[in-house]
mmCIF file of C-alpha atoms in Angstrom:
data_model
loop_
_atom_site.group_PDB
_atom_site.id
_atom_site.type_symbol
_atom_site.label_atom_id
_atom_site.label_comp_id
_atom_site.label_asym_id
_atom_site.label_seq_id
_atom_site.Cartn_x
_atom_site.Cartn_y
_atom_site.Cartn_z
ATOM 1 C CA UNK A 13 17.217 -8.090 -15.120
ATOM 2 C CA UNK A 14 15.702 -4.835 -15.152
ATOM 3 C CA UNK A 15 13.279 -3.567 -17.823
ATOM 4 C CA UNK A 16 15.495 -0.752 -18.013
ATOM 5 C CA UNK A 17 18.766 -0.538 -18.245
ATOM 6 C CA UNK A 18 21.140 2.577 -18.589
ATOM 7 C CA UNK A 19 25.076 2.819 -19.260
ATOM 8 C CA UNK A 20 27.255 3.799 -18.190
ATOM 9 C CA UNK A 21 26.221 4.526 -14.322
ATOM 10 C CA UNK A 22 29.110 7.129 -13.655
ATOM 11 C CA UNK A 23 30.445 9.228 -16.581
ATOM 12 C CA UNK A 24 33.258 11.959 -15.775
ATOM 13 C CA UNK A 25 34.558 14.127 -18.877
ATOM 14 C CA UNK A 26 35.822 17.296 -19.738
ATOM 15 C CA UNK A 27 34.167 20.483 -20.811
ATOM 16 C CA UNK A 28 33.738 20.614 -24.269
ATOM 17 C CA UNK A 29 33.219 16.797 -25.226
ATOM 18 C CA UNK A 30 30.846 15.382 -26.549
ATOM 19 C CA UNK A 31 28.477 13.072 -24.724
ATOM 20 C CA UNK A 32 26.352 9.862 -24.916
ATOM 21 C CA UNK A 33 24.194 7.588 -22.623
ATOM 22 C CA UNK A 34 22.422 4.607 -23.825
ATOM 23 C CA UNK A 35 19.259 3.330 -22.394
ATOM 24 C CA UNK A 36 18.062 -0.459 -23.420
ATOM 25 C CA UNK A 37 14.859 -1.649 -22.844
ATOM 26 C CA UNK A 38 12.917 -4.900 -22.770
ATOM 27 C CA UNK A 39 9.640 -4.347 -23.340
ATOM 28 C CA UNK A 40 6.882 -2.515 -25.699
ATOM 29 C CA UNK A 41 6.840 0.886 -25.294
ATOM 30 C CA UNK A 42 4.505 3.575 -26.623
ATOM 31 C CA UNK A 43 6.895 6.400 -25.444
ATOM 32 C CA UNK A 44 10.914 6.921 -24.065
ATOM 33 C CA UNK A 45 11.177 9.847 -21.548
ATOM 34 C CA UNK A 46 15.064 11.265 -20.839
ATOM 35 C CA UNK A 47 14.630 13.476 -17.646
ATOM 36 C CA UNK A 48 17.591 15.295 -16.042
ATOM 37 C CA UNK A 49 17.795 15.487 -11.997
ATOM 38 C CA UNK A 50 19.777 17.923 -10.173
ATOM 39 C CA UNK A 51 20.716 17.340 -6.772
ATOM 40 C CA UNK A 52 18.074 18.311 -4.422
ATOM 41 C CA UNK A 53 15.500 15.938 -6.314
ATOM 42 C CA UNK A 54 14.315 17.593 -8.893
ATOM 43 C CA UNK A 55 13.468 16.059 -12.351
ATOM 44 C CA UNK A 56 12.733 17.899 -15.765
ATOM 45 C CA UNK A 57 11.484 16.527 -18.820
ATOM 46 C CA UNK A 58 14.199 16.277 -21.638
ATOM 47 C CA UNK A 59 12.489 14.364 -24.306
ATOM 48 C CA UNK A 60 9.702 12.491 -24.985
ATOM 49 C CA UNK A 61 9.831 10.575 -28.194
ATOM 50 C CA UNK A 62 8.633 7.254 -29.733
ATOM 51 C CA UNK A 63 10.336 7.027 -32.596
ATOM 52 C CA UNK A 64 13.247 9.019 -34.728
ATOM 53 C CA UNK A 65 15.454 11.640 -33.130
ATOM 54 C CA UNK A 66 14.902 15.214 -31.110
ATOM 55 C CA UNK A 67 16.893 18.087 -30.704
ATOM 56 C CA UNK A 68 17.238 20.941 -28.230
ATOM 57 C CA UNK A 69 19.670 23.024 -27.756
ATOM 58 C CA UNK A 70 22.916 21.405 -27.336
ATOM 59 C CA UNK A 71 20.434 18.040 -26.416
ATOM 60 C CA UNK A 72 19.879 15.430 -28.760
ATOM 61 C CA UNK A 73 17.629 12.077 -28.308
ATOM 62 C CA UNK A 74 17.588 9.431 -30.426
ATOM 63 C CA UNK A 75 15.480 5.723 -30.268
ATOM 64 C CA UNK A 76 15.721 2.728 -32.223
ATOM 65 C CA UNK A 77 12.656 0.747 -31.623
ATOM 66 C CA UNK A 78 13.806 -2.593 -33.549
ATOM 67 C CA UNK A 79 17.054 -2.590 -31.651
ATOM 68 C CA UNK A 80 15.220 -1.190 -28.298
ATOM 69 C CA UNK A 81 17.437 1.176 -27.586
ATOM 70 C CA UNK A 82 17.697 4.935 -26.935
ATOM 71 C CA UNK A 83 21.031 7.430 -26.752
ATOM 72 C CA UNK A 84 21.250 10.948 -25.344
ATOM 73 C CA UNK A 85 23.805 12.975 -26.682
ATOM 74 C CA UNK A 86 25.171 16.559 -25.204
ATOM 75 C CA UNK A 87 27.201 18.272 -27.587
ATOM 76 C CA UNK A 88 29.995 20.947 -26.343
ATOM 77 C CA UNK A 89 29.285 19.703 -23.056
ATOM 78 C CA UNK A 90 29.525 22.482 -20.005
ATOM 79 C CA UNK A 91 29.800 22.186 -16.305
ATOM 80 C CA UNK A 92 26.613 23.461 -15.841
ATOM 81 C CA UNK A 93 25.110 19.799 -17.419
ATOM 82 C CA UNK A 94 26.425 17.915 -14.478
ATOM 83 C CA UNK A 95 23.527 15.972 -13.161
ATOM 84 C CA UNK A 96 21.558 12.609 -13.362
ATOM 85 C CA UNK A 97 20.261 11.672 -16.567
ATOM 86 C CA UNK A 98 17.351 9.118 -16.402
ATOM 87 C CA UNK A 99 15.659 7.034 -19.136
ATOM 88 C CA UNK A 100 12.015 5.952 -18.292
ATOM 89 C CA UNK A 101 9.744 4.155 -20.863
ATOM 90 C CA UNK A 102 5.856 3.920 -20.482
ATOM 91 C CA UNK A 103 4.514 0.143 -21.780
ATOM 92 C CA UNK A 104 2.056 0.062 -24.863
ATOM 93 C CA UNK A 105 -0.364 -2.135 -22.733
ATOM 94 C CA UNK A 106 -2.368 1.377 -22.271
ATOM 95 C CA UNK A 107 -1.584 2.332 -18.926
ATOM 96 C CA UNK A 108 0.390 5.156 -17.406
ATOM 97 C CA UNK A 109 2.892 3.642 -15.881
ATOM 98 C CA UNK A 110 6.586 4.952 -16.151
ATOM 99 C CA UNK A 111 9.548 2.845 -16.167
ATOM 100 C CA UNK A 112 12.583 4.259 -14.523
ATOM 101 C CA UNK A 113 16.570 3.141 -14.889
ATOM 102 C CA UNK A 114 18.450 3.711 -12.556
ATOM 103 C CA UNK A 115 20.426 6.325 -14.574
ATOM 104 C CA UNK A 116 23.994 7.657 -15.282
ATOM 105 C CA UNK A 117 25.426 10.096 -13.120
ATOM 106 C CA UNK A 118 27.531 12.779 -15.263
ATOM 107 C CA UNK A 119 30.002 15.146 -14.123
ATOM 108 C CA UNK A 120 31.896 17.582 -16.021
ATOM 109 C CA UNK A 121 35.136 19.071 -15.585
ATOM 110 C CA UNK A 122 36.066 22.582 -16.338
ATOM 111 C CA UNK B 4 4.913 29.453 -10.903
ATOM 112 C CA UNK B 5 2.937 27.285 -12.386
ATOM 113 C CA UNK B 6 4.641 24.407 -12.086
ATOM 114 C CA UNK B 7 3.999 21.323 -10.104
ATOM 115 C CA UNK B 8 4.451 22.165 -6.563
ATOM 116 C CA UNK B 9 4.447 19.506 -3.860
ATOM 117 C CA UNK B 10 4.691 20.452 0.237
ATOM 118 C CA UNK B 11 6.592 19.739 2.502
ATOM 119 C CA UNK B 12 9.853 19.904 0.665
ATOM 120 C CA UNK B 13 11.360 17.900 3.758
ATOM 121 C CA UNK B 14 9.890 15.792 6.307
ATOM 122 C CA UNK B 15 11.368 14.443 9.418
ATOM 123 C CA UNK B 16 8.954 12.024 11.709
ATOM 124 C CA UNK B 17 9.359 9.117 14.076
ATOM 125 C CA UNK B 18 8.856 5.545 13.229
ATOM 126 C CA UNK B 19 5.091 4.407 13.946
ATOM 127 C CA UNK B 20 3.703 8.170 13.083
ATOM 128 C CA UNK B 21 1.826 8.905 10.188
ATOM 129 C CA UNK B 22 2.749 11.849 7.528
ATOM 130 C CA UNK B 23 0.712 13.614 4.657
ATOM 131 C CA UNK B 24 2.121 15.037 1.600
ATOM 132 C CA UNK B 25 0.454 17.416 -0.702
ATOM 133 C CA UNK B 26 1.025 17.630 -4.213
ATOM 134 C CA UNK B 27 -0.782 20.509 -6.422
ATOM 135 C CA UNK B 28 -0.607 19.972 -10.266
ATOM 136 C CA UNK B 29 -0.558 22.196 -13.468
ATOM 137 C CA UNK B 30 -3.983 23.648 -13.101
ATOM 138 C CA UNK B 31 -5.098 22.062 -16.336
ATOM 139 C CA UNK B 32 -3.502 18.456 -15.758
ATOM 140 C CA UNK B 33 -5.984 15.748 -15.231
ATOM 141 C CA UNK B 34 -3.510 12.934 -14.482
ATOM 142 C CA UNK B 35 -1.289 13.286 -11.499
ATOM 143 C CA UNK B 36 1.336 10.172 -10.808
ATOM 144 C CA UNK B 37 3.063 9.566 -7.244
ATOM 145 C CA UNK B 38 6.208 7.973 -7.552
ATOM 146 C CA UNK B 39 8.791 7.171 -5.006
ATOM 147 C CA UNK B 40 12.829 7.434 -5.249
ATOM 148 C CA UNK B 41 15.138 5.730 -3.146
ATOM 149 C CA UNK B 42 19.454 6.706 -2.717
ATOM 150 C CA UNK B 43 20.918 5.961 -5.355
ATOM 151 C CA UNK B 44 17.837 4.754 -7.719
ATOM 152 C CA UNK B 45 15.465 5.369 -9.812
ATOM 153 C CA UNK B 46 11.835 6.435 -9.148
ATOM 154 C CA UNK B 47 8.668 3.859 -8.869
ATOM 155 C CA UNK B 48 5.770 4.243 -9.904
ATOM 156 C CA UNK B 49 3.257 4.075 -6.977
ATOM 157 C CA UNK B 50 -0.226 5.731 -8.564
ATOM 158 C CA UNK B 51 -1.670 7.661 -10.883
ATOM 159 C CA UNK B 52 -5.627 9.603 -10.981
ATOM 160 C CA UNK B 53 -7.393 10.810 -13.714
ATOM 161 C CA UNK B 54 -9.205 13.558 -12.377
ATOM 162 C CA UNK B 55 -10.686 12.042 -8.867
ATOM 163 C CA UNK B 56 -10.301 8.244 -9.926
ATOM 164 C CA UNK B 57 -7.353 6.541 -8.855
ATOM 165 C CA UNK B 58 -6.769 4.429 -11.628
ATOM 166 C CA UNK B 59 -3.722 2.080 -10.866
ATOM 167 C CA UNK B 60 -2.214 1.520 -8.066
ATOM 168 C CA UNK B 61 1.425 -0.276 -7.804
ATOM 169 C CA UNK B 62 2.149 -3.410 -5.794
ATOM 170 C CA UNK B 63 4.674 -0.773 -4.020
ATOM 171 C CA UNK B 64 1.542 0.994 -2.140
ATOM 172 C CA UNK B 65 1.063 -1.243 0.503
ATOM 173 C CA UNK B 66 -1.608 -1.214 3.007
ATOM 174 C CA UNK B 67 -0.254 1.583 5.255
ATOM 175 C CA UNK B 68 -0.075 4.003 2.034
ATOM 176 C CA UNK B 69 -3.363 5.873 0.754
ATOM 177 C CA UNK B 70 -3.647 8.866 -1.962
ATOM 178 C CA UNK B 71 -6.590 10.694 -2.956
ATOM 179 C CA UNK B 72 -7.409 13.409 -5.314
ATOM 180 C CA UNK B 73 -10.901 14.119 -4.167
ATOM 181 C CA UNK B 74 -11.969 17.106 -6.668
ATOM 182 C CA UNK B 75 -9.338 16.421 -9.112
ATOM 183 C CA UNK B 76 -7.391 18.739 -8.218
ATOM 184 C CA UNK B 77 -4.461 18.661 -5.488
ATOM 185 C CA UNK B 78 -3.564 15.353 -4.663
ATOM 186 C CA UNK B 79 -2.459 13.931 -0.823
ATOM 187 C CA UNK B 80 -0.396 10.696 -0.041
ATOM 188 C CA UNK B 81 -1.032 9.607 3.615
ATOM 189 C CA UNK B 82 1.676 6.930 4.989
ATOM 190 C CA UNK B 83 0.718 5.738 8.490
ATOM 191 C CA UNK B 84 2.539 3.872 10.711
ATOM 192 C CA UNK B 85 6.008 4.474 8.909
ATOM 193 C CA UNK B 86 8.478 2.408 8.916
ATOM 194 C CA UNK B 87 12.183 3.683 8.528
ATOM 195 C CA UNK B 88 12.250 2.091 5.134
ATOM 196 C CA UNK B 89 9.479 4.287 4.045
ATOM 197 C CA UNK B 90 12.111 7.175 3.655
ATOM 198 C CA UNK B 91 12.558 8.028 0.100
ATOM 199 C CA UNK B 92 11.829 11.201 -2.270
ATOM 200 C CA UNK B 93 8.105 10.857 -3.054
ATOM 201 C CA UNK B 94 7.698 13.195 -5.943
ATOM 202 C CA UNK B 95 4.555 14.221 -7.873
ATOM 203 C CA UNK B 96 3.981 14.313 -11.388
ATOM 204 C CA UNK B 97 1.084 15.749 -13.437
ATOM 205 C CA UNK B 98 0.028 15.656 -17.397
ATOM 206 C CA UNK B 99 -2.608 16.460 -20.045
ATOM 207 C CA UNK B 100 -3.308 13.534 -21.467
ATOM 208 C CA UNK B 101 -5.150 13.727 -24.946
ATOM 209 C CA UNK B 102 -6.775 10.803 -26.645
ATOM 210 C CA UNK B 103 -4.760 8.465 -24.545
ATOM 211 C CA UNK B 104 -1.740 9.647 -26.634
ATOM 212 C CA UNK B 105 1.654 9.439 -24.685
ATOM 213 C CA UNK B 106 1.884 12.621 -22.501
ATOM 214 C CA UNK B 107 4.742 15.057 -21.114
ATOM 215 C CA UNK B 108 4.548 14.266 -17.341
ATOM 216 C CA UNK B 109 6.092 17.399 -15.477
ATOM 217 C CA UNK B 110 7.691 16.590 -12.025
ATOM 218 C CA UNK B 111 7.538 18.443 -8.789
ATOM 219 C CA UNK B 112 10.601 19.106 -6.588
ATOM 220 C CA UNK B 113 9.547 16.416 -3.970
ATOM 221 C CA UNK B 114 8.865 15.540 -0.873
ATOM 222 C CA UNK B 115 11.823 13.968 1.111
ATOM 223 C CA UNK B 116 11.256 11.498 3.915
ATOM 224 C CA UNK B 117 13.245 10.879 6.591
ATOM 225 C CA UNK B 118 11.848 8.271 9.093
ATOM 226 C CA UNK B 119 13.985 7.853 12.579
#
């Protein structure tokens, strides 16, 4: 079982719905990353957060740490947020290390 | 731009040749992570520096893999004698990390691998 996992793996909806991706977990964690990867490779930093709920923009991140858990959420959702979504969680044994699922490719209709 | 900027953006080589990738930071990072990405998953974490010191180094990096940030600064990852399952997306990361508090790690646009 991977320390982290990430549903669904393949989300296709319409323009204008409303999104969400969970990320579950299995170990302490000082800190949840959500990063968003185009195609071409590159990866940009959503949210960091340890505890609570973030918002940006049409973006919002929340994390349960009881429940280990973590949803992203895209309101009015757009064509232009078709990518990969990724949930990545660093340990809280003190190190650096990042934690990658293998995240949920989204695609959205016009 | 002053974002993290990694070269080459694509690499192409031979089984049994060896390859360097470069990976320049945020000017004022001092932790820079390599991680690698395979089709279809995640990244791994392979290392990370503070500064010059290489401070953790994952099970991943085998023998034939070395990285080294000799002034702090840029960073290189060396892979000798590849092997066609060495080709991945080997991106760099970099961060300003503060008291040991969790950081922001910003990603560069990768190097991809391609090993015939």
């Amino acid at each position: 079982k991977n320390e982290v996992e990430q549903s669904p793996q393949n989300l296709t909806a319409q323009e204008g719905e409303f999104i969400t991706i969970n990320c579950s977990y299995s170990v302490g964690i000082s800190a949840l990353h959500w990063l968003q990867q185009h195609p071409g490779g590159g990866i940009v930093s959503l949210f960091m957060l340890s505890s609570g709920k973030k918002k940006h923009g049409r973006l919002i991140a929340t994390i349960n740490i009881q429940e280990k858990h973590s949803s992203l959420h895209i309101t009015a959702s757009h064509p232009r947020d078709s990518a990969v979504y990724i949930c990545a969680v660093r340990s809280d044994f003190g190190n650096e290390k990042l934690t990658f699922g293998t995240g949920t490719r989204l695609t959205i209709i016009p | 731009d002053t974002g993290v900027s990694q070269n080459p953006r694509h690499k192409i080589t031979k089984r049994g040749q060896n390859v360097t990738f470069r990976c320049d930071p945020i000017s004022e990072h001092n932790r820079l992570y390599w991680y690698r990405q395979t089709l279809g998953q995640g990244p791994e974490f392979l290392t990370y520096f503070q500064n010059e010191a290489q401070l953790e180094k994952s099970r991943l990096l085998s023998d034939r893999f070395s990285a080294e940030r000799p002034k702090g600064s840029f960073s290189t990852l060396e892979i000798q004698r590849t092997e066609q399952g060495d080709s991945a997306m080997y991106l760099c990361a970099s961060s300003l990390s503060v008291a040991g508090l969790p950081n922001e790690q910003f990603f560069g646009p990768g190097t991809r691998l391609t090993v015939l």
